[in-house]
Coordinates of C-alpha atoms and ligand atoms in Angstrom, one line a residue:
X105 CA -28.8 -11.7 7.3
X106 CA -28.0 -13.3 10.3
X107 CA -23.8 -14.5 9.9
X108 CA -21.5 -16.4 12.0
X109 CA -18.6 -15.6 10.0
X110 CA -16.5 -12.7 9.3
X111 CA -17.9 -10.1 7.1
X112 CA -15.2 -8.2 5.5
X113 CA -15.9 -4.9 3.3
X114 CA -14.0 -3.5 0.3
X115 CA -12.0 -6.4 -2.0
X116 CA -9.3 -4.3 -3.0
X117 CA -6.1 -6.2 -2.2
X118 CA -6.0 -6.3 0.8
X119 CA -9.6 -7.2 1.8
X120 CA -9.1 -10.1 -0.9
X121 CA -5.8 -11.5 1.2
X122 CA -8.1 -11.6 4.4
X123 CA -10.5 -13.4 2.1
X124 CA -8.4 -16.2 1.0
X125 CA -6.1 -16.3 3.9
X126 CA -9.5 -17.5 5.8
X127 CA -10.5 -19.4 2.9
X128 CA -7.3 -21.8 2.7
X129 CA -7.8 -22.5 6.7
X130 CA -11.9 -23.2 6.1
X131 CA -13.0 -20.3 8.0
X132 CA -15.8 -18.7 6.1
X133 CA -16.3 -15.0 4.8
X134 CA -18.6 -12.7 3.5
X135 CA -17.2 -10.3 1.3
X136 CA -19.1 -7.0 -0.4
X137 CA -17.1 -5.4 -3.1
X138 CA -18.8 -2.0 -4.4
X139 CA -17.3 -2.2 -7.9
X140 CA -18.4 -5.4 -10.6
X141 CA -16.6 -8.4 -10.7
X142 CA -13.1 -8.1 -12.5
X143 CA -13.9 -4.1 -12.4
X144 CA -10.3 -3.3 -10.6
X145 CA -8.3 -5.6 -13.1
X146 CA -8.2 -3.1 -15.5
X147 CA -6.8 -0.7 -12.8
X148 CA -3.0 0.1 -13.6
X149 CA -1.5 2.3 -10.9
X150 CA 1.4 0.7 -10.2
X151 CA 2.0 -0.6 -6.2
X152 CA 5.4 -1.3 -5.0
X153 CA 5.6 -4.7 -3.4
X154 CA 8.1 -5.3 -0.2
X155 CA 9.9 -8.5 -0.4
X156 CA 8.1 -9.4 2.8
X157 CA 4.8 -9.3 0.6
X158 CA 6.0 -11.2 -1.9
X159 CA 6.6 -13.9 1.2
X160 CA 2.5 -13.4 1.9
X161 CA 1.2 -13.9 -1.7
X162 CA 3.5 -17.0 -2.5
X163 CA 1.9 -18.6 1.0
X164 CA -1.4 -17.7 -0.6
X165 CA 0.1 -19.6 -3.8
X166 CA -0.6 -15.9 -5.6
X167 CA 3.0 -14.9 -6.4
X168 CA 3.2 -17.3 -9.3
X169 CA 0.4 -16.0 -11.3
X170 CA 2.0 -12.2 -11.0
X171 CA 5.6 -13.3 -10.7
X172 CA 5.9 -12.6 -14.8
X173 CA 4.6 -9.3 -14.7
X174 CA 6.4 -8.2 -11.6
X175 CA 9.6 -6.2 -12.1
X176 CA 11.8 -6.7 -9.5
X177 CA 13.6 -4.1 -8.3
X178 CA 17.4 -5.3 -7.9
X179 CA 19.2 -1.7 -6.7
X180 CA 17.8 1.2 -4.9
X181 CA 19.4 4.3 -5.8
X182 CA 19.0 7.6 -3.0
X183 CA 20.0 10.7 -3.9
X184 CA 19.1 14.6 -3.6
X185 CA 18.8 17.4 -5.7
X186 CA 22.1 19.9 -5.3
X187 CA 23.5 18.0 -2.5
X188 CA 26.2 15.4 -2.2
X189 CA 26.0 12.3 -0.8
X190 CA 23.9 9.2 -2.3
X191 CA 23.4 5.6 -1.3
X192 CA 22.9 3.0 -3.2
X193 CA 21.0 -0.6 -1.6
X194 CA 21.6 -3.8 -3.6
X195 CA 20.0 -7.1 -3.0
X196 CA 22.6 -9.2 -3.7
X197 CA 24.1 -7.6 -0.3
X198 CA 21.6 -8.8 1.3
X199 CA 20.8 -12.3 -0.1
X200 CA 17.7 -11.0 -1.4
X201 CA 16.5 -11.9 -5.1
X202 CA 14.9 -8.4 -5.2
X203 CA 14.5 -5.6 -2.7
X204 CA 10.7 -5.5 -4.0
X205 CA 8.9 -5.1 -6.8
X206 CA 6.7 -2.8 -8.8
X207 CA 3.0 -4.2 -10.1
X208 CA 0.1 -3.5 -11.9
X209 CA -2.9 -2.9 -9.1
X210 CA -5.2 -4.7 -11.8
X211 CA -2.7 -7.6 -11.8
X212 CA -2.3 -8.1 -8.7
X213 CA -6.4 -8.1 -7.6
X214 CA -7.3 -10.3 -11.0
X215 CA -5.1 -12.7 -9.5
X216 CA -6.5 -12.5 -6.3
X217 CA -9.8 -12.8 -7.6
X218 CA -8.7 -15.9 -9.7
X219 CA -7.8 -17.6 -6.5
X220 CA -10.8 -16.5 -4.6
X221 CA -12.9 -18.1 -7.3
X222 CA -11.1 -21.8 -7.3
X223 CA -10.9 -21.6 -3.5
X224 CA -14.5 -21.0 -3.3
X225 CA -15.3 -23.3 -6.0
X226 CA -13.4 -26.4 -4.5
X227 CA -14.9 -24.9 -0.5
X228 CA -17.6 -26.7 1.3
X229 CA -18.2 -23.6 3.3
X230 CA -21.0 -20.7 2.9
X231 CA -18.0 -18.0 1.9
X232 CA -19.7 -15.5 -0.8
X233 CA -18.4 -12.5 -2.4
X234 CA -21.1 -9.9 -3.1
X235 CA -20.1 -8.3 -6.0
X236 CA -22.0 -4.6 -6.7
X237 CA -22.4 -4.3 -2.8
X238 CA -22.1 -1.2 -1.8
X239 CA -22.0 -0.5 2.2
X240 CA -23.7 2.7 3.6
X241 CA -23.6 2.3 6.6
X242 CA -21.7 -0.1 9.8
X243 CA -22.9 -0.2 13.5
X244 CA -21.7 -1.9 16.2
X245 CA -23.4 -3.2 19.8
X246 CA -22.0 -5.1 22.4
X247 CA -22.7 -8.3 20.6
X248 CA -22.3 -7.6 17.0
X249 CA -21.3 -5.4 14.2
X250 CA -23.9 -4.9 11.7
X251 CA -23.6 -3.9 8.0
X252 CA -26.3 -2.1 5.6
X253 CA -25.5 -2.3 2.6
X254 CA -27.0 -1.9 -0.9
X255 CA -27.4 -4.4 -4.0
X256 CA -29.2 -4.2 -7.2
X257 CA -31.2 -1.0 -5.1
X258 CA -32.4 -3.3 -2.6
X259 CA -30.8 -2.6 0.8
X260 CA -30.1 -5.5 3.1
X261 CA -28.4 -5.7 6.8
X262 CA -25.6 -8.2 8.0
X263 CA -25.1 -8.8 11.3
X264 CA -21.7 -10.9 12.4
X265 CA -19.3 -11.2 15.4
X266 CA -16.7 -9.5 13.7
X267 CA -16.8 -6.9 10.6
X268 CA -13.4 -5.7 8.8
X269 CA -13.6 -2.1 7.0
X270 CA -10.9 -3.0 3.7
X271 CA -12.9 -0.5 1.8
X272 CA -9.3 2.1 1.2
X273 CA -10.7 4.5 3.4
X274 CA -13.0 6.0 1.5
X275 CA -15.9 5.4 3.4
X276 CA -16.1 5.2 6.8
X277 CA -13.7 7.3 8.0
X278 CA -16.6 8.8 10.4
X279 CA -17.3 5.4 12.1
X280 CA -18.5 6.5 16.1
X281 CA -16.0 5.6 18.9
X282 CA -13.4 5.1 15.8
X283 CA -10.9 7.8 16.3
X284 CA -7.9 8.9 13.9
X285 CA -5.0 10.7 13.6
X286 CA -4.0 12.8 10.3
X287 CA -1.6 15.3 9.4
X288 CA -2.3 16.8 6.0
X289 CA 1.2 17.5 4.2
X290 CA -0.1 20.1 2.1
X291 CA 1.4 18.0 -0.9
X292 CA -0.2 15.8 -3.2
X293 CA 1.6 13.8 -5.7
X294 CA 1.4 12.7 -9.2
X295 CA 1.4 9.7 -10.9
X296 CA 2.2 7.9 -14.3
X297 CA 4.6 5.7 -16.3
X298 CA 7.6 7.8 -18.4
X299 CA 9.5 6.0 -21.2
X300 CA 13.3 7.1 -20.6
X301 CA 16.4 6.8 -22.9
X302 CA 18.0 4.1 -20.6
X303 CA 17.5 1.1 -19.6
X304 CA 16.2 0.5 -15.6
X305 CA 18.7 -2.2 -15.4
X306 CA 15.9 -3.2 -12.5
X307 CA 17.1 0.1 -10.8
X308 CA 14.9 2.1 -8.2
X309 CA 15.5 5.9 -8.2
X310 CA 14.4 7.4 -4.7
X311 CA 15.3 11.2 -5.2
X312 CA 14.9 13.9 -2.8
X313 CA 14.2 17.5 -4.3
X314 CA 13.9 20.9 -1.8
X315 CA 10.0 20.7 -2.9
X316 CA 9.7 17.3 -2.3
X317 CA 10.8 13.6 -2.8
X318 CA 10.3 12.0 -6.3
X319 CA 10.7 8.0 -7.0
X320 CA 11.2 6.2 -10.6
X321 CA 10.5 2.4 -10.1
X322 CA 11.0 0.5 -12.5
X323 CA 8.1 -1.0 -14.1
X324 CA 7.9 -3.5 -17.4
X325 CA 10.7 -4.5 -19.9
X326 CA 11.3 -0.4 -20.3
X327 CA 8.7 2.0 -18.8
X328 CA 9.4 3.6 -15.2
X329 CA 6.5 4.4 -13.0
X330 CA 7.0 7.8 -11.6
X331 CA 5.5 9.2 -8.4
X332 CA 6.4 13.2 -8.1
X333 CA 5.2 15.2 -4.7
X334 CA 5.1 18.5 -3.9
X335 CA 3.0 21.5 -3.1
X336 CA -0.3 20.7 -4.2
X337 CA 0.2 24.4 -6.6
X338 CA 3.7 23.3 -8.0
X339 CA 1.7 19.4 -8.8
X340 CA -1.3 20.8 -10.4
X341 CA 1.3 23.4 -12.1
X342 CA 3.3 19.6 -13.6
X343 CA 0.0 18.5 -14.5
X344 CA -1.4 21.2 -17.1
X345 CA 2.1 21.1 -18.7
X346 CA 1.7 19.8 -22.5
X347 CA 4.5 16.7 -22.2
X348 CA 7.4 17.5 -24.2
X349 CA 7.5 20.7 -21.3
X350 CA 6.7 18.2 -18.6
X351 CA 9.4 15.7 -19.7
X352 CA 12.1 18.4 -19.4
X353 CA 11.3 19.7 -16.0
X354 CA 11.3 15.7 -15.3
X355 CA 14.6 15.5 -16.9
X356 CA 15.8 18.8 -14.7
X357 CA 14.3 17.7 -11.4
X358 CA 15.7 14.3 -11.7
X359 CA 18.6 14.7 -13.3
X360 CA 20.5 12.6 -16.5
X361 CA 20.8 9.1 -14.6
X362 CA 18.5 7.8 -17.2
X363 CA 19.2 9.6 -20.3
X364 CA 16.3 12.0 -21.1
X365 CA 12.5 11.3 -20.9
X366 CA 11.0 10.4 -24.1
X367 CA 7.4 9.8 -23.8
X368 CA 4.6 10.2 -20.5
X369 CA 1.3 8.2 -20.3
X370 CA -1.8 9.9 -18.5
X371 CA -0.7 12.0 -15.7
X372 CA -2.8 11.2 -12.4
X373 CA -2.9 13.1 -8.8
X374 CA -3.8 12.6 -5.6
X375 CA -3.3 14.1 -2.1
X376 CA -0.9 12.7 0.7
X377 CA -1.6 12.6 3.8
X378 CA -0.7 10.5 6.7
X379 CA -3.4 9.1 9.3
X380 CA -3.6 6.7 11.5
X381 CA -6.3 4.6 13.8
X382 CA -5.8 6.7 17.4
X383 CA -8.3 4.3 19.4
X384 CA -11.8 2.2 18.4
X385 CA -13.4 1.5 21.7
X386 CA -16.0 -0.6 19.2
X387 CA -16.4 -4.2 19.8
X388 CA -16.5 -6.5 16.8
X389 CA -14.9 -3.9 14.0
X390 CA -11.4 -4.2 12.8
X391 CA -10.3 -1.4 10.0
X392 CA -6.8 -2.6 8.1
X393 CA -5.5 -1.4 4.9
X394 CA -5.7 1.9 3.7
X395 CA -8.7 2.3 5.4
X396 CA -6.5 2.1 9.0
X397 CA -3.4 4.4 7.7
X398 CA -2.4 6.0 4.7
X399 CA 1.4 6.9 4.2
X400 CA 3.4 9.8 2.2
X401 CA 4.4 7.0 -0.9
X402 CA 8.2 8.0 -0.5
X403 CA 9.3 4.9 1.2
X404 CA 6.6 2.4 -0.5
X405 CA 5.4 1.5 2.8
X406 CA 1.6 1.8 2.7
X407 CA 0.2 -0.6 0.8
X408 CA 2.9 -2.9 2.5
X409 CA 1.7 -2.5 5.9
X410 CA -1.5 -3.2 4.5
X411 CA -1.4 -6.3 3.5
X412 CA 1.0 -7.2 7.0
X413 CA -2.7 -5.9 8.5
X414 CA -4.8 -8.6 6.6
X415 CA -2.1 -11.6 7.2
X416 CA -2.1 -10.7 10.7
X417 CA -5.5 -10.7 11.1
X418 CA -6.4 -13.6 9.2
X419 CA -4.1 -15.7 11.4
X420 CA -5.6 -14.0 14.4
X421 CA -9.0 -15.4 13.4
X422 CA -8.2 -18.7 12.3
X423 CA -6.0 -19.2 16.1
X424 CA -9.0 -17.4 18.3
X425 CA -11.6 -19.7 19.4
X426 CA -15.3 -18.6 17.4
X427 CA -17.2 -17.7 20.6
X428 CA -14.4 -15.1 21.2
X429 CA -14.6 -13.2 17.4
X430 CA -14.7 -9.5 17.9
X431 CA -14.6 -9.7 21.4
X432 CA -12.5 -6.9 23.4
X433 CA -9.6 -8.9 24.2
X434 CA -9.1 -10.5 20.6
X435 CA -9.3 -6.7 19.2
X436 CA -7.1 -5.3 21.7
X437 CA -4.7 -8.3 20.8
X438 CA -4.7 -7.5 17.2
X439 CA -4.1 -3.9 18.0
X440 CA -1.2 -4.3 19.8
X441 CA 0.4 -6.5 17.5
X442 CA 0.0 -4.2 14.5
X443 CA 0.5 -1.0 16.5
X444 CA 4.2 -1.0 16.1
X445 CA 4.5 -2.3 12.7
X446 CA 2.3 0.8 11.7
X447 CA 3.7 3.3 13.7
X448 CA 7.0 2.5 12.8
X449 CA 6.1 3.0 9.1
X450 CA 4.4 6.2 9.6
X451 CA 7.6 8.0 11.7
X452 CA 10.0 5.7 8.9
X453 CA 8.4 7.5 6.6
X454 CA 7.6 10.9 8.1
X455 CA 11.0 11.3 9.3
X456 CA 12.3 10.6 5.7
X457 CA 9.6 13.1 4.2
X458 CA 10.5 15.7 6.6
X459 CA 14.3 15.3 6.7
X460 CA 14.7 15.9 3.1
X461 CA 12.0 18.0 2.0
X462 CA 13.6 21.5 4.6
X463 CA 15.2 23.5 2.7
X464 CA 17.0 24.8 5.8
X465 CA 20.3 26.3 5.1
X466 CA 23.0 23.7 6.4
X467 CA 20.1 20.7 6.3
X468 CA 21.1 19.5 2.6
X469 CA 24.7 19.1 3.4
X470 CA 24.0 17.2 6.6
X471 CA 21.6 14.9 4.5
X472 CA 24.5 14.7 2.3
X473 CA 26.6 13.5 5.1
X474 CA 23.4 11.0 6.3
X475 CA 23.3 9.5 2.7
X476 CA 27.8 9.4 2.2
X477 CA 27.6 7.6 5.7
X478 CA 24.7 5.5 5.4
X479 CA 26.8 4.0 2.0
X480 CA 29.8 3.2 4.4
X481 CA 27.6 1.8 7.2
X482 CA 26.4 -1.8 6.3
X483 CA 24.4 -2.0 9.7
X484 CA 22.8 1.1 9.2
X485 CA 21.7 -0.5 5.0
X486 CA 20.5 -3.6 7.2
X487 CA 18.3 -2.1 9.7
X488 CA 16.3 0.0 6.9
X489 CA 16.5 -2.9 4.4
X490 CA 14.5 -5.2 7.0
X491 CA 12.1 -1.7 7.8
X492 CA 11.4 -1.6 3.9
X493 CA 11.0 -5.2 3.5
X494 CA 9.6 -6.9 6.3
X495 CA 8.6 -3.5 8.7
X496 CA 10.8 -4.9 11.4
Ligands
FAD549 C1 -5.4 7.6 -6.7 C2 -4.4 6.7 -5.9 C3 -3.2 6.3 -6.5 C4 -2.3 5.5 -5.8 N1 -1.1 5.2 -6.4 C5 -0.3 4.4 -5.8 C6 1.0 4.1 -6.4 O1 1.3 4.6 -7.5 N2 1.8 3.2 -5.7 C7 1.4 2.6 -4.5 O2 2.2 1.8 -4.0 N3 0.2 2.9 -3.9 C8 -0.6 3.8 -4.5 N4 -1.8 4.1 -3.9 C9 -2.1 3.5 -2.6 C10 -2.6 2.1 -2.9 O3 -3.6 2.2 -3.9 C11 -3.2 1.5 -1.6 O4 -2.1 1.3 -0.7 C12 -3.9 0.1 -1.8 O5 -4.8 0.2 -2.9 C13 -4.5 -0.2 -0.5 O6 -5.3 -1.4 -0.7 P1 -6.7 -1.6 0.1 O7 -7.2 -2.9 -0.3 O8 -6.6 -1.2 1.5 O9 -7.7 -0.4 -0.5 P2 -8.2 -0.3 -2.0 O10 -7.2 -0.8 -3.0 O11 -8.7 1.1 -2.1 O12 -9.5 -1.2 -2.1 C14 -10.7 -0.9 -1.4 C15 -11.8 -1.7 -2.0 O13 -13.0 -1.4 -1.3 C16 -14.1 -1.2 -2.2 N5 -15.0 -0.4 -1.5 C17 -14.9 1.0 -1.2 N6 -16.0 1.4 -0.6 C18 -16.8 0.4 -0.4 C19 -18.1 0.2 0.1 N7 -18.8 1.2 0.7 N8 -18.7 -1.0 0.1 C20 -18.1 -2.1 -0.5 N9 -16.8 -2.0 -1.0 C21 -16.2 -0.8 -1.0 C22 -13.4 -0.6 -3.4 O14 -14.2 -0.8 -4.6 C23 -12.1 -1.3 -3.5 O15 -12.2 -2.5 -4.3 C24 -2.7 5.0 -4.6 C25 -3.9 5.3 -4.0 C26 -4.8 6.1 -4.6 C27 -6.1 6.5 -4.0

């Protein structure tokens, strides 16, 4: 398969906003997606949306569809474990209509998909979405990148001017002349909706323990959606708990802001980590998404910067002449311009995970002091409100 267009690999999210971004300004795609059509709708981890992404999907005339079933979260509440000191951000303070919101994955990409399917039903171009596509393999020469990739057991290879890994990383994190950095925290955290006593009154709980942070967003009319890190031991120690046990060390790690914990769905965990691309000296291969960087979850930043990846992208495409796809200098243009946006979410977010997870002696009443001033400071609310919204 011989394409002109931009093959892009992995329709989670963020491969899908590539997909229609292009769509909507008639530049063609070929998209492979290893699961079966509508198999991620079902999916129900919950992602926290920026403001700033909200901005991206209501471009891509998404937001609407989801809008219902988003909860928006009005307040965001920081605080620590046996420390002073909390701060509280508001939206209204900001003249924001929410600080983010908190949505099913299986929403958002059936909503996605939805739009996909009209956009490429009303198209005139040769865009296709291979669903059950699995790639093994992605090579890249001075002219092309090329794809192999697997269907129905019959193996086939694309070639195209410019291939985009959106497969979440789980692939091809081995890609030659690809390089990464990671730094393993040791910590993996766990996941799941809680049923508390109180209302969320649209309230965001960020709340940093000595063993690591803990956030309770809220998600749906009652529910919270809970991410707990620590030591991988201490998370797989939560996870064997029966959960009337579980919901009391919940209620003693978090504290009685919400009353006490009343019910738990299925408890979920994965490992954190935090990587970055370094350098690809490739020609014709862009990696965004998760598949580019993976964040600690406490500040909600990852799957943001992911989708900032895809829109940036996409516009980088549709304004680049099609004789100069892939080439070095279009590459090196989109690196640069995403560089900082990801960088400053990784140290945003590494600074936060390491300021507040030492236990140094003297460290919790200093954060104390961070979080009393950063509640008097309403520059100081401002610059982190446009890092958390916008990554600016
Ligand atoms: C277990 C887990 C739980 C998480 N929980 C949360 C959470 O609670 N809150 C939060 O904000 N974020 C969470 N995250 C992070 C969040 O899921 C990501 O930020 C987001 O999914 C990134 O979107 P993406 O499109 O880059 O990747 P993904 O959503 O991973 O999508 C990648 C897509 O590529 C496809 N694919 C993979 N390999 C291939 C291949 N070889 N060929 C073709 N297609 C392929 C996959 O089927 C998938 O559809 C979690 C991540 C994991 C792994």
């Amino acid at each position: 398969m011989n394409l002109t267009h931009p093959i892009i690999v992995g329709g989670g999210p963020v491969g899908a906003v590539l997909a229609l971004s292009l769509q909507k300004k008639g530049v063609p795609f070929t998209m492979l997606e290893a699961r079966a059509k509508g198999a991620s709708h079902s999916d129900t981890r919950a992602l926290a949306l920026s403001y700033g992404s909200r901005l991206i999907l209501e471009k891509l005339n998404v937001w609407e569809a989801v809008a219902q079933k988003a909860t928006a979260i009005h307040t965001i509440h920081i605080s620590q474990r046996g420390g002073f000191g909390r701060t509280k951000l508001n939206a209204a303070d900001h003249n924001m209509p929410a600080l983010g919101y908190v949505l099913p994955y299986g929403l958002l990409t059936q909503a996605l998909d939805a739009a996909l399917n009209e956009a490429l039903g009303s198209g005139q171009q040769t865009s296709q979405i291979l669903y059950e596509a699995i790639a093994d393999d992605i090579g890249t020469t001075e002219f092309e990148a090329n794809v192999r990739f697997t269907q129905t057991e019959e193996t086939s290879l694309a070639m195209s001017p410019l291939v985009v890994v959106a497969d979440g990383g789980r692939n091809f994190g081995d890609i030659a002349g690809v390089e990464k950095e990671t730094k393993e925290y040791g910590h993996d955290a766990l996941v799941s909706k809680v049923k508390a006593e109180l209302p969320h009154n649209n309230i965001a709980y960020e709340r940093f323990t000595p063993t690591g942070p803990m956030a309770l967003l809220p998600n749906g009319a009652r529910d919270f959606s809970l991410v707990w890190t620590g030591e991988k031991s201490k998370i797989d120690a939560l996870l064997a708990l029966d959960d009337a046990t579980f919901l009391k060390q919940l209620h003693a790690a978090f504290g009685d802001r919400v009353g006490q914990f009343l019910s738990i769905e299925k408890r979920m965990s994965f490992p954190l980590k935090l990587s970055r691309l370094k350098s690809t000296a490739n020609s014709h291969l862009v990696i965004i998404g998760n598949a580019a960087q993976t964040m600690h979850p406490v500040a909600g930043q990852g799957f943001n910067v992911g989708l900032r990846d895809a829109k940036a992208l996409a516009d980088m495409v549709i304004n680049t002449p099609e004789a100069q796809w892939g080439k070095t200098e279009m590459l090196q243009n989109y690196s640069q311009l995403r560089s900082r946006d990801t960088r400053g979410g990784l140290l945003f977010t590494d600074v936060l995970v390491n300021l507040f997870s030492n236990d140094v002696v003297g460290l919790s009443g200093m954060r104390g002091f961070g979080l009393g001033a950063l509640e008097l400071l309403q520059p100081a609310k401002n610059l982190l409100i446009g890092k958390m919204s916008y990554g600016k």
